[in-house]
Coordinates of C-alpha atoms (C1' of nucleotides) in Angstrom, one line a residue:
Chain A
M7 CA -18.8 20.2 -8.7
I8 CA -16.2 20.7 -6.0
E9 CA -18.8 21.8 -3.4
P10 CA -18.6 18.4 -1.5
H11 CA -14.9 18.9 -1.3
L12 CA -15.2 22.4 0.1
M13 CA -17.9 21.1 2.6
K14 CA -15.5 18.5 3.7
L15 CA -12.7 21.0 4.3
R16 CA -15.0 23.5 6.0
A17 CA -16.2 20.8 8.4
R18 CA -12.6 20.8 9.7
D19 CA -11.4 24.4 9.6
M20 CA -12.1 27.8 8.2
V21 CA -11.3 28.3 4.5
S22 CA -10.9 31.9 3.6
A23 CA -12.0 33.5 0.3
D24 CA -8.4 33.6 -0.9
E25 CA -7.9 30.0 0.0
E26 CA -11.1 29.0 -1.8
K27 CA -9.9 30.8 -4.9
E28 CA -6.6 28.9 -4.6
I29 CA -8.4 25.6 -4.3
R30 CA -10.5 26.3 -7.3
G31 CA -7.4 27.1 -9.3
L32 CA -5.7 23.8 -8.4
V33 CA -7.8 21.8 -10.8
S34 CA -6.5 21.5 -14.4
H35 CA -9.0 19.2 -16.1
T36 CA -11.6 16.6 -15.3
I37 CA -11.6 12.9 -16.3
N38 CA -14.4 10.4 -16.7
V39 CA -13.5 7.0 -15.4
P40 CA -15.8 4.0 -16.2
R41 CA -16.6 1.5 -13.4
D42 CA -14.3 -1.3 -12.4
R43 CA -11.1 0.2 -13.8
T44 CA -7.7 0.4 -12.1
F45 CA -7.4 4.1 -12.3
I46 CA -4.0 4.5 -10.6
R47 CA -1.6 1.7 -10.4
A48 CA 0.8 1.0 -7.6
G49 CA 4.3 2.0 -8.6
Q50 CA 3.3 4.3 -11.4
D51 CA 5.0 7.8 -11.4
L52 CA 2.6 10.5 -10.4
R53 CA 2.6 14.1 -11.6
E54 CA -0.9 15.0 -10.4
S55 CA -3.3 14.1 -7.6
M56 CA -6.9 13.2 -8.2
L57 CA -9.9 14.8 -6.5
L58 CA -13.0 12.6 -6.8
L59 CA -16.0 14.7 -7.8
D60 CA -18.6 12.1 -8.3
G61 CA -18.8 8.3 -7.8
W62 CA -17.0 5.8 -5.6
M63 CA -13.4 4.6 -5.7
A64 CA -11.3 2.5 -3.4
R65 CA -7.7 1.9 -2.5
A66 CA -6.7 -1.7 -3.1
K67 CA -3.8 -4.0 -2.3
D68 CA -3.3 -7.5 -3.6
L69 CA -1.6 -10.7 -2.7
E70 CA -0.2 -13.0 -5.3
S71 CA -3.0 -15.5 -4.8
G72 CA -5.3 -12.8 -6.2
Q73 CA -6.8 -12.1 -2.8
R74 CA -7.5 -8.4 -2.5
Q75 CA -7.9 -6.0 0.4
L76 CA -9.6 -2.7 0.1
T77 CA -8.0 -0.3 2.6
E78 CA -10.3 2.7 2.2
L79 CA -13.4 3.7 0.3
H80 CA -13.7 7.2 -1.4
V81 CA -16.8 9.2 -2.1
G82 CA -17.4 12.5 -3.8
G83 CA -15.2 15.3 -2.3
D84 CA -12.3 13.0 -1.3
F85 CA -8.8 13.4 -2.7
V86 CA -8.0 9.8 -3.6
D87 CA -4.3 10.2 -3.8
L88 CA -3.3 13.5 -2.1
H89 CA -0.6 11.4 -0.3
G90 CA 0.8 10.7 -3.8
F91 CA 1.8 14.4 -3.9
T92 CA 4.6 13.8 -1.4
L93 CA 5.1 10.1 -2.0
K94 CA 5.4 10.4 -5.9
V95 CA 4.4 6.8 -6.2
L96 CA 1.7 4.8 -4.5
D97 CA 2.0 1.5 -2.7
H98 CA -1.6 0.5 -3.7
D99 CA -4.0 0.8 -6.6
V100 CA -6.9 3.1 -6.9
V101 CA -9.8 1.5 -8.5
S102 CA -13.2 2.8 -9.5
I103 CA -16.3 1.1 -8.0
T104 CA -18.8 3.1 -10.1
D105 CA -18.5 5.4 -13.1
C106 CA -16.6 8.4 -11.7
V107 CA -15.8 12.0 -12.4
V108 CA -12.4 13.1 -11.3
A109 CA -10.5 16.4 -11.2
A110 CA -6.7 16.4 -11.8
V111 CA -4.5 18.6 -9.7
P112 CA -0.9 19.0 -11.0
H113 CA 1.7 18.5 -8.4
E114 CA 3.4 21.8 -9.4
R115 CA 0.3 23.7 -8.3
L116 CA 0.4 21.9 -5.0
V117 CA 4.0 22.8 -4.6
A118 CA 3.1 26.5 -5.3
M119 CA 0.3 26.2 -2.7
T120 CA 2.8 25.0 0.0
E121 CA 4.9 28.0 -0.8
R122 CA 2.2 30.6 -0.6
F123 CA -0.5 29.1 1.6
P124 CA 1.0 27.5 4.7
H125 CA -2.4 27.3 6.4
L126 CA -4.0 25.6 3.5
T127 CA -1.0 23.3 3.3
R128 CA -1.6 22.3 7.0
L129 CA -5.3 21.8 6.3
Y130 CA -4.5 19.4 3.3
W131 CA -1.9 17.7 5.4
S132 CA -4.5 17.1 8.0
M133 CA -6.8 15.6 5.4
T134 CA -4.2 12.9 4.6
N135 CA -3.9 12.4 8.3
M136 CA -7.6 11.9 8.6
D137 CA -7.4 9.3 5.8
A138 CA -4.8 7.5 7.9
A139 CA -7.1 7.7 10.9
I140 CA -9.8 5.9 8.9
Q141 CA -7.4 3.3 7.9
R142 CA -6.4 2.9 11.5
E143 CA -10.0 2.2 12.5
W144 CA -10.2 -0.4 9.7
T145 CA -7.1 -2.0 11.1
L146 CA -8.8 -2.2 14.5
S147 CA -11.8 -3.8 12.8
L148 CA -9.8 -6.4 10.9
G149 CA -7.7 -7.3 13.9
R150 CA -10.2 -7.4 16.7
R151 CA -13.8 -7.0 15.6
T152 CA -16.1 -9.9 14.7
A153 CA -17.6 -10.0 11.2
I154 CA -20.9 -8.4 12.3
A155 CA -19.2 -5.6 14.3
R156 CA -16.9 -4.9 11.4
M157 CA -19.7 -4.6 9.0
A158 CA -21.7 -2.4 11.4
Q159 CA -18.7 -0.2 11.8
L160 CA -18.3 0.4 8.1
F161 CA -22.0 1.3 7.6
C162 CA -21.8 3.8 10.5
E163 CA -18.6 5.3 9.1
L164 CA -20.1 5.8 5.7
L165 CA -23.2 7.4 7.0
V166 CA -21.1 10.0 8.8
R167 CA -18.8 10.6 5.9
L168 CA -21.5 10.8 3.3
R169 CA -23.5 13.2 5.5
V170 CA -20.4 15.5 5.7
A171 CA -20.3 15.6 1.9
G172 CA -24.1 16.2 1.7
L173 CA -24.8 12.8 0.1
T174 CA -27.3 11.2 2.5
S175 CA -31.0 11.3 3.1
S176 CA -31.7 10.8 6.8
D177 CA -30.2 7.4 7.8
S178 CA -30.1 6.0 4.3
Y179 CA -27.6 6.2 1.4
H180 CA -26.7 4.9 -2.0
F181 CA -24.2 2.0 -1.6
P182 CA -22.8 0.7 -4.9
L183 CA -20.5 -2.1 -3.6
T184 CA -21.1 -5.7 -4.5
Q185 CA -21.0 -8.2 -1.7
I186 CA -17.6 -9.3 -3.2
E187 CA -16.3 -5.8 -2.8
L188 CA -17.7 -5.4 0.6
A189 CA -15.9 -8.6 1.6
E190 CA -12.7 -7.1 0.3
C191 CA -13.2 -4.2 2.6
L192 CA -14.0 -6.3 5.6
G193 CA -11.4 -9.1 5.2
L194 CA -14.1 -11.7 4.8
T195 CA -15.4 -13.9 2.0
S196 CA -18.4 -12.9 0.0
V197 CA -20.2 -16.0 1.3
H198 CA -19.7 -14.8 4.8
V199 CA -20.7 -11.3 4.0
N200 CA -23.9 -12.6 2.6
R201 CA -24.7 -14.4 5.9
T202 CA -23.6 -11.5 8.0
L203 CA -25.8 -9.1 6.0
Q204 CA -28.7 -11.5 6.7
E205 CA -27.9 -11.4 10.4
L206 CA -28.0 -7.6 10.4
R207 CA -31.3 -7.7 8.7
R208 CA -32.7 -10.3 11.1
L209 CA -31.7 -8.1 14.0
K210 CA -33.6 -5.2 12.3
L211 CA -30.5 -3.0 12.3
I212 CA -30.1 -2.4 8.7
E213 CA -31.5 -3.3 5.3
V214 CA -29.3 -3.4 2.2
R215 CA -30.9 -3.9 -1.2
D216 CA -31.1 -2.2 -4.6
W217 CA -27.7 -0.6 -4.0
R218 CA -29.0 1.3 -1.0
V219 CA -28.4 1.1 2.7
D220 CA -31.2 1.8 5.1
I221 CA -30.2 2.0 8.7
L222 CA -33.2 1.0 10.8
D223 CA -31.8 1.4 14.3
L224 CA -28.7 3.6 14.3
D225 CA -28.2 3.5 18.1
A226 CA -28.2 -0.3 18.1
L227 CA -26.0 -0.4 15.1
Q228 CA -23.5 1.9 16.7
R229 CA -23.5 -0.3 19.8
V230 CA -22.8 -3.4 17.9
A231 CA -19.9 -1.7 16.1
E232 CA -18.7 0.2 19.2
F233 CA -18.8 3.1 16.9
D234 CA -17.2 6.4 18.0
P235 CA -16.9 9.0 15.3
T236 CA -14.0 10.8 17.0
Y237 CA -11.6 9.3 14.5
L238 CA -13.4 11.1 11.7
Y239 CA -12.4 14.5 13.1
L240 CA -15.5 16.4 12.6
E241 CA -14.5 19.3 14.8
K242 CA -13.7 22.6 13.2
R243 CA -10.3 23.7 14.6
P244 CA -7.4 25.8 13.5
R245 CA -5.0 23.4 11.8
Chain B
M10 CA 20.7 11.8 19.6
I11 CA 18.6 12.8 16.6
E12 CA 20.9 11.2 14.2
P13 CA 18.6 8.2 13.5
H14 CA 15.9 10.8 12.7
L15 CA 18.1 12.6 10.2
M16 CA 19.1 9.3 8.7
K17 CA 15.5 8.4 8.2
L18 CA 14.8 11.8 6.5
R19 CA 17.9 11.6 4.4
A20 CA 16.9 8.2 3.2
R21 CA 13.9 9.9 1.5
D22 CA 15.2 13.3 0.3
M23 CA 18.0 15.8 0.5
V24 CA 18.1 17.8 3.7
S25 CA 20.1 21.0 3.4
A26 CA 22.3 22.5 6.1
D27 CA 19.7 25.2 6.8
E28 CA 17.0 22.6 7.0
E29 CA 19.1 20.5 9.4
K30 CA 19.6 23.6 11.6
E31 CA 15.8 24.2 11.6
I32 CA 15.2 20.6 12.5
R33 CA 17.6 20.7 15.4
G34 CA 15.9 23.9 16.6
L35 CA 12.5 22.2 16.7
V36 CA 13.1 20.3 19.9
S37 CA 12.4 22.0 23.1
H38 CA 13.2 19.4 25.7
T39 CA 13.5 15.7 26.2
I40 CA 11.4 13.3 28.3
N41 CA 12.2 9.9 29.8
V42 CA 9.2 7.6 29.7
P43 CA 9.3 4.3 31.6
R44 CA 8.1 1.1 29.9
D45 CA 4.4 0.1 29.7
R46 CA 3.0 3.6 30.1
T47 CA 0.3 5.3 28.1
F48 CA 2.3 8.2 27.0
I49 CA -0.3 10.0 24.9
R50 CA -4.0 9.3 25.4
A51 CA -6.6 9.4 22.7
G52 CA -8.7 12.6 22.9
Q53 CA -6.1 14.6 24.9
D54 CA -5.3 18.1 23.6
L55 CA -1.9 18.3 22.0
R56 CA 0.4 21.3 21.9
E57 CA 3.6 19.4 20.9
S58 CA 4.6 16.4 18.9
M59 CA 6.9 13.7 20.1
L60 CA 10.1 12.5 18.4
L61 CA 11.2 9.1 19.7
L62 CA 15.0 9.2 20.3
D63 CA 15.4 5.8 21.9
G64 CA 13.3 2.8 22.8
W65 CA 10.1 1.3 21.3
M66 CA 6.6 2.7 21.3
A67 CA 3.3 1.7 19.7
R68 CA 0.0 3.2 18.6
A69 CA -2.8 1.4 20.3
K70 CA -6.6 1.2 19.9
D71 CA -8.9 -0.6 22.2
L72 CA -12.4 -2.1 22.2
E73 CA -14.6 -2.1 25.3
S74 CA -13.9 -5.8 25.9
G75 CA -10.3 -4.8 26.6
Q76 CA -9.1 -6.3 23.4
R77 CA -6.3 -4.1 22.0
Q78 CA -4.9 -3.6 18.5
L79 CA -1.5 -2.1 17.9
T80 CA -1.6 -0.2 14.6
E81 CA 2.0 0.7 14.3
L82 CA 5.3 0.2 16.0
H83 CA 7.8 3.0 16.5
V84 CA 11.6 2.8 16.9
G85 CA 14.3 5.4 17.4
G86 CA 14.1 8.3 14.9
D87 CA 10.3 8.0 14.4
F88 CA 7.9 10.9 15.1
V89 CA 5.2 9.1 17.1
D90 CA 2.5 11.7 16.7
L91 CA 3.5 14.1 14.0
H92 CA 0.0 13.7 12.6
G93 CA -1.1 15.2 15.9
F94 CA 0.3 18.5 14.7
T95 CA -2.5 18.9 12.2
L96 CA -5.1 16.8 14.0
K97 CA -4.7 18.4 17.4
V98 CA -6.1 15.3 19.1
L99 CA -5.3 11.6 18.5
D100 CA -7.8 8.8 17.8
H101 CA -5.4 6.3 19.5
D102 CA -3.1 6.0 22.4
V103 CA 0.7 6.0 22.2
V104 CA 2.2 3.6 24.6
S105 CA 5.8 2.8 25.6
I106 CA 7.0 -0.8 25.0
T107 CA 10.4 -0.2 26.6
D108 CA 11.9 2.7 28.6
C109 CA 12.1 5.5 26.1
V110 CA 13.7 8.9 25.5
V111 CA 11.5 11.3 23.7
A112 CA 12.1 14.9 22.3
A113 CA 9.2 17.3 22.5
V114 CA 8.5 19.6 19.5
P115 CA 6.1 22.5 20.2
H116 CA 3.5 22.9 17.5
E117 CA 4.2 26.6 17.2
R118 CA 7.6 25.7 16.0
L119 CA 6.1 23.4 13.4
V120 CA 3.8 26.2 12.3
A121 CA 6.8 28.4 11.9
M122 CA 8.5 25.7 9.9
T123 CA 5.5 25.5 7.5
E124 CA 5.8 29.2 7.0
R125 CA 9.5 29.4 6.3
F126 CA 10.5 25.9 5.0
P127 CA 7.9 24.6 2.4
H128 CA 10.3 21.9 1.3
L129 CA 10.9 20.6 4.8
T130 CA 7.1 20.8 5.3
R131 CA 6.5 18.6 2.3
L132 CA 9.2 16.2 3.6
Y133 CA 7.5 15.9 7.0
W134 CA 4.2 15.6 5.3
S135 CA 5.6 12.7 3.4
M136 CA 6.7 11.1 6.6
T137 CA 3.2 11.0 7.9
N138 CA 2.1 9.6 4.6
M139 CA 4.7 6.8 4.9
D140 CA 3.3 6.0 8.3
A141 CA 0.0 5.6 6.6
A142 CA 1.6 3.3 4.1
I143 CA 2.8 1.1 6.8
Q144 CA -0.6 1.0 8.4
R145 CA -2.0 0.1 5.0
E146 CA 0.3 -2.9 4.7
W147 CA -0.8 -4.0 8.2
T148 CA -4.4 -3.7 7.1
L149 CA -3.6 -6.0 4.2
S150 CA -1.9 -8.4 6.6
L151 CA -4.9 -8.5 9.0
G152 CA -7.4 -8.8 6.2
R153 CA -5.8 -11.3 4.0
R154 CA -2.6 -12.9 5.2
T155 CA -2.5 -16.1 7.3
A156 CA -0.9 -15.9 10.8
I157 CA 2.5 -17.1 9.6
A158 CA 2.6 -14.7 6.7
R159 CA 1.5 -11.8 8.9
M160 CA 4.3 -12.6 11.3
A161 CA 6.9 -13.0 8.6
Q162 CA 5.8 -9.7 7.1
L163 CA 6.2 -7.9 10.4
F164 CA 9.7 -9.2 11.0
C165 CA 10.8 -8.3 7.4
E166 CA 9.4 -4.8 7.8
L167 CA 11.2 -4.2 11.1
L168 CA 14.5 -5.4 9.6
V169 CA 14.3 -2.8 6.9
R170 CA 13.1 0.0 9.2
L171 CA 15.7 -0.6 11.8
R172 CA 18.4 -0.8 9.2
V173 CA 17.4 2.6 7.9
A174 CA 17.8 4.0 11.4
G175 CA 21.1 2.2 11.8
L176 CA 19.8 -0.1 14.5
T177 CA 20.5 -3.6 13.1
S178 CA 23.5 -6.0 12.9
S179 CA 23.2 -8.0 9.7
D180 CA 19.9 -9.9 9.7
S181 CA 19.4 -9.6 13.4
Y182 CA 17.9 -7.0 15.8
H183 CA 16.8 -6.3 19.3
F184 CA 13.1 -7.0 19.6
P185 CA 11.5 -6.1 23.0
L186 CA 7.9 -7.1 22.4
T187 CA 6.3 -9.8 24.5
Q188 CA 4.3 -12.5 22.7
I189 CA 1.2 -10.7 24.0
E190 CA 2.2 -7.5 22.4
L191 CA 3.1 -9.3 19.2
A192 CA -0.3 -10.8 19.2
E193 CA -1.8 -7.3 19.6
C194 CA 0.1 -6.2 16.4
L195 CA -1.0 -9.2 14.4
G196 CA -4.6 -9.5 15.4
L197 CA -4.0 -12.9 17.0
T198 CA -4.0 -14.4 20.5
S199 CA -0.8 -14.8 22.3
V200 CA -1.3 -18.6 22.3
H201 CA -1.5 -18.6 18.6
V202 CA 1.5 -16.3 18.3
N203 CA 3.5 -18.8 20.4
R204 CA 2.6 -21.6 18.0
T205 CA 3.3 -19.6 14.9
L206 CA 6.7 -18.6 16.3
Q207 CA 7.4 -22.3 16.7
E208 CA 6.4 -22.9 13.2
L209 CA 8.7 -20.2 11.9
R210 CA 11.5 -21.8 13.9
R211 CA 10.7 -25.3 12.7
L212 CA 10.9 -24.0 9.2
K213 CA 14.4 -22.5 10.0
L214 CA 13.3 -19.1 8.9
I215 CA 13.7 -17.2 12.1
E216 CA 14.7 -17.5 15.8
V217 CA 13.2 -15.3 18.4
R218 CA 14.6 -15.4 22.0
D219 CA 16.2 -13.3 24.6
W220 CA 14.5 -10.2 23.1
R221 CA 16.3 -10.7 19.9
V222 CA 15.2 -11.6 16.4
D223 CA 17.6 -13.7 14.2
I224 CA 16.6 -14.1 10.6
L225 CA 18.0 -17.3 9.4
D226 CA 16.7 -17.3 5.9
L227 CA 15.7 -13.9 4.7
D228 CA 14.8 -14.9 1.2
A229 CA 12.5 -17.6 2.4
L230 CA 11.0 -15.4 5.0
Q231 CA 10.2 -12.7 2.4
R232 CA 8.6 -15.3 0.2
V233 CA 6.4 -16.5 3.0
A234 CA 5.4 -12.9 3.7
E235 CA 5.2 -11.9 0.1
F236 CA 7.3 -9.0 1.3
D237 CA 7.9 -6.1 -1.0
P238 CA 9.6 -3.1 0.6
T239 CA 8.1 -0.6 -1.9
Y240 CA 5.6 0.6 0.7
L241 CA 8.5 1.7 3.0
Y242 CA 9.5 4.4 0.4
L243 CA 13.3 4.0 0.6
E244 CA 14.0 6.0 -2.5
K245 CA 15.5 9.4 -2.3
R246 CA 13.4 11.8 -4.3
P247 CA 12.5 15.4 -4.3
R248 CA 9.3 15.7 -2.2
Chain C
dC8 C1' 11.7 -18.3 48.8
dG9 C1' 7.6 -16.8 46.8
dC10 C1' 5.3 -14.0 43.4
dG11 C1' 3.9 -12.1 39.1
dG12 C1' 4.5 -11.9 34.5
dT13 C1' 5.6 -14.5 30.5
dG14 C1' 6.0 -18.6 27.7
dT15 C1' 4.3 -23.4 26.6
dT16 C1' 1.1 -27.1 25.8
dG17 C1' -3.3 -29.7 25.2
dA18 C1' -8.2 -30.4 24.3
dG19 C1' -12.2 -28.8 22.5
dA20 C1' -15.2 -25.1 20.5
dC21 C1' -16.4 -21.8 17.2
dC22 C1' -16.1 -18.6 13.6
dT23 C1' -15.1 -18.1 9.1
dG24 C1' -13.5 -20.3 4.8
dT25 C1' -14.0 -23.6 0.9
dC26 C1' -16.5 -25.9 -2.5
dA27 C1' -20.4 -26.5 -5.0
dA28 C1' -24.8 -25.8 -7.0
dG29 C1' -28.7 -23.3 -8.1
dA30 C1' -31.5 -18.9 -8.3
dC31 C1' -31.9 -14.4 -9.8
dG32 C1' -31.4 -10.4 -12.9
dT33 C1' -29.7 -7.7 -16.3
dG34 C1' -27.9 -6.8 -20.8
dT35 C1' -27.0 -8.5 -25.5
dG36 C1' -27.7 -10.5 -29.8
dG37 C1' -30.6 -13.0 -32.8
Chain D
dC5 C1' -39.6 -10.6 -28.0
dC6 C1' -37.0 -14.5 -26.7
dA7 C1' -32.8 -17.0 -25.6
dC8 C1' -28.8 -17.0 -23.6
dA9 C1' -24.7 -15.6 -21.0
dC10 C1' -22.6 -13.7 -17.3
dG11 C1' -22.1 -11.8 -12.9
dT12 C1' -24.0 -11.6 -8.4
dC13 C1' -26.6 -13.5 -4.7
dT14 C1' -28.0 -17.4 -1.9
dT15 C1' -27.8 -21.8 0.4
dG16 C1' -25.9 -26.2 2.2
dA17 C1' -22.3 -29.3 3.9
dC18 C1' -18.1 -29.7 5.5
dA19 C1' -13.2 -28.2 6.5
dG20 C1' -9.9 -25.8 9.0
dG21 C1' -7.5 -22.0 11.1
dT22 C1' -7.7 -19.6 15.2
dC23 C1' -9.7 -19.0 19.8
dT24 C1' -10.8 -20.3 24.6
dC25 C1' -9.9 -22.3 28.7
dA26 C1' -6.9 -24.4 31.7
dA27 C1' -2.8 -26.0 33.7
dC28 C1' 1.9 -25.9 34.2
dA29 C1' 6.8 -24.4 33.4
dC30 C1' 10.1 -20.8 33.5
dC31 C1' 12.4 -16.9 35.2
dG32 C1' 13.7 -12.5 37.2
dC33 C1' 13.1 -9.9 41.2
dG34 C1' 11.9 -8.4 45.8

DNA sequence: CGCGGTGTTGAGACCTGTCAAGACGTGTGG
DNA sequence: CCACACGTCTTGACAGGTCTCAACACCGCG
């Protein structure tokens, strides 16, 4: 069940047998979360961090008007609130997009890890920094990219991230977001998302239907997005 | 010189005498950086992280068209690329807004810190997570706030952050960004920034001139921005 | 005194949002 | 098995916030 997570780590650095054992020992229990729930609420005191084993979740921030912005999407293998380990409280909600299976990691075990496994600590530190890098790319999208480039960017990013976790088949993947949720990622309205999706289809770059993304022309899609996967830190290096 | 940095840390957790000594020993040398330079370039190999002692810097990402998005502003006391310690390479540039003084911290000293000071490690880890929280708030701004709310949000954030570092006088602070740079923060054009600034002045919320921000009505400004400082993590807690 | 960067203003264009209605699909209860 | 309800998707007409382009003012500096 935590294989996608180990794959994700091992794409970035070596994980020794001892470290793998430590990681496996971090988890205390698993939780099933139905779709469309606010799983972690902003401001709530945290005593454990949550490793997403299966399903999709998102980080969400709201305005009073009810307008919502998703700031990151999470898939199997992602820690959805590892940053909560040091922050103790989140500034955003974590919501489930689909039914999910989640593993709880008590903070005291993470404290123990920082005391006995400095290298593993640095590796997990780097994972939260990679999350920040993803958010930075989204910031660039929202600030400077057009609707179509923003959307292309997101579909490129997800292809790479899902591939790292072993969750794709060629240039195609399961994509469970409604157009409303997609709009909340992209800072658009669902109406405009609908039209932009049609535009991408018309250009024969991508096909989205039946909760599935099929990328028809990856090169062209990346050009539209000005996609450069550097920010996903796929290189294996000592951290 | 590193007092603003210590203030920033101590606003979030206790720092023992031993830890303070360790922190002071991290710095190897200082560097003067003239204004308007690309100080750290995306993709460049990093062997040290940079602590900003004085001046303003920013994280910048570009599109091919030359459009630029600033994803975070840095003031005295901020580590501008502590995340570079674990990432080894940045996905963005770090540019100087003003003349700056920077202290270099070799990564090998940070590695040693992670091996001997787990608590300090967690505290610095939390600092990179707080940077991510700031970026998340900017993402919300760019995705969902109007131009005027975005701008109000930024001025509120800077007031709080500068106050923590001891760099304000009441509701007023030095603000060295041009309208062009402000536009690059807010995902707007400089023309629209100019008009939005006039609107804020017309509403008697804020006055910006001579490189200085004077907040005339903080309550009202915060209401326009829907500003909630929770995301700046000003509580002192064990990390 | 002239230059370059920044700030200011106006007119018009365009991208995206708003509002509204209807189609489609899936799950539920009768 | 049908009827209905509800959420999502789709489409159209129109509105509006922000951008583009352009010109000019301002100001510090060499």
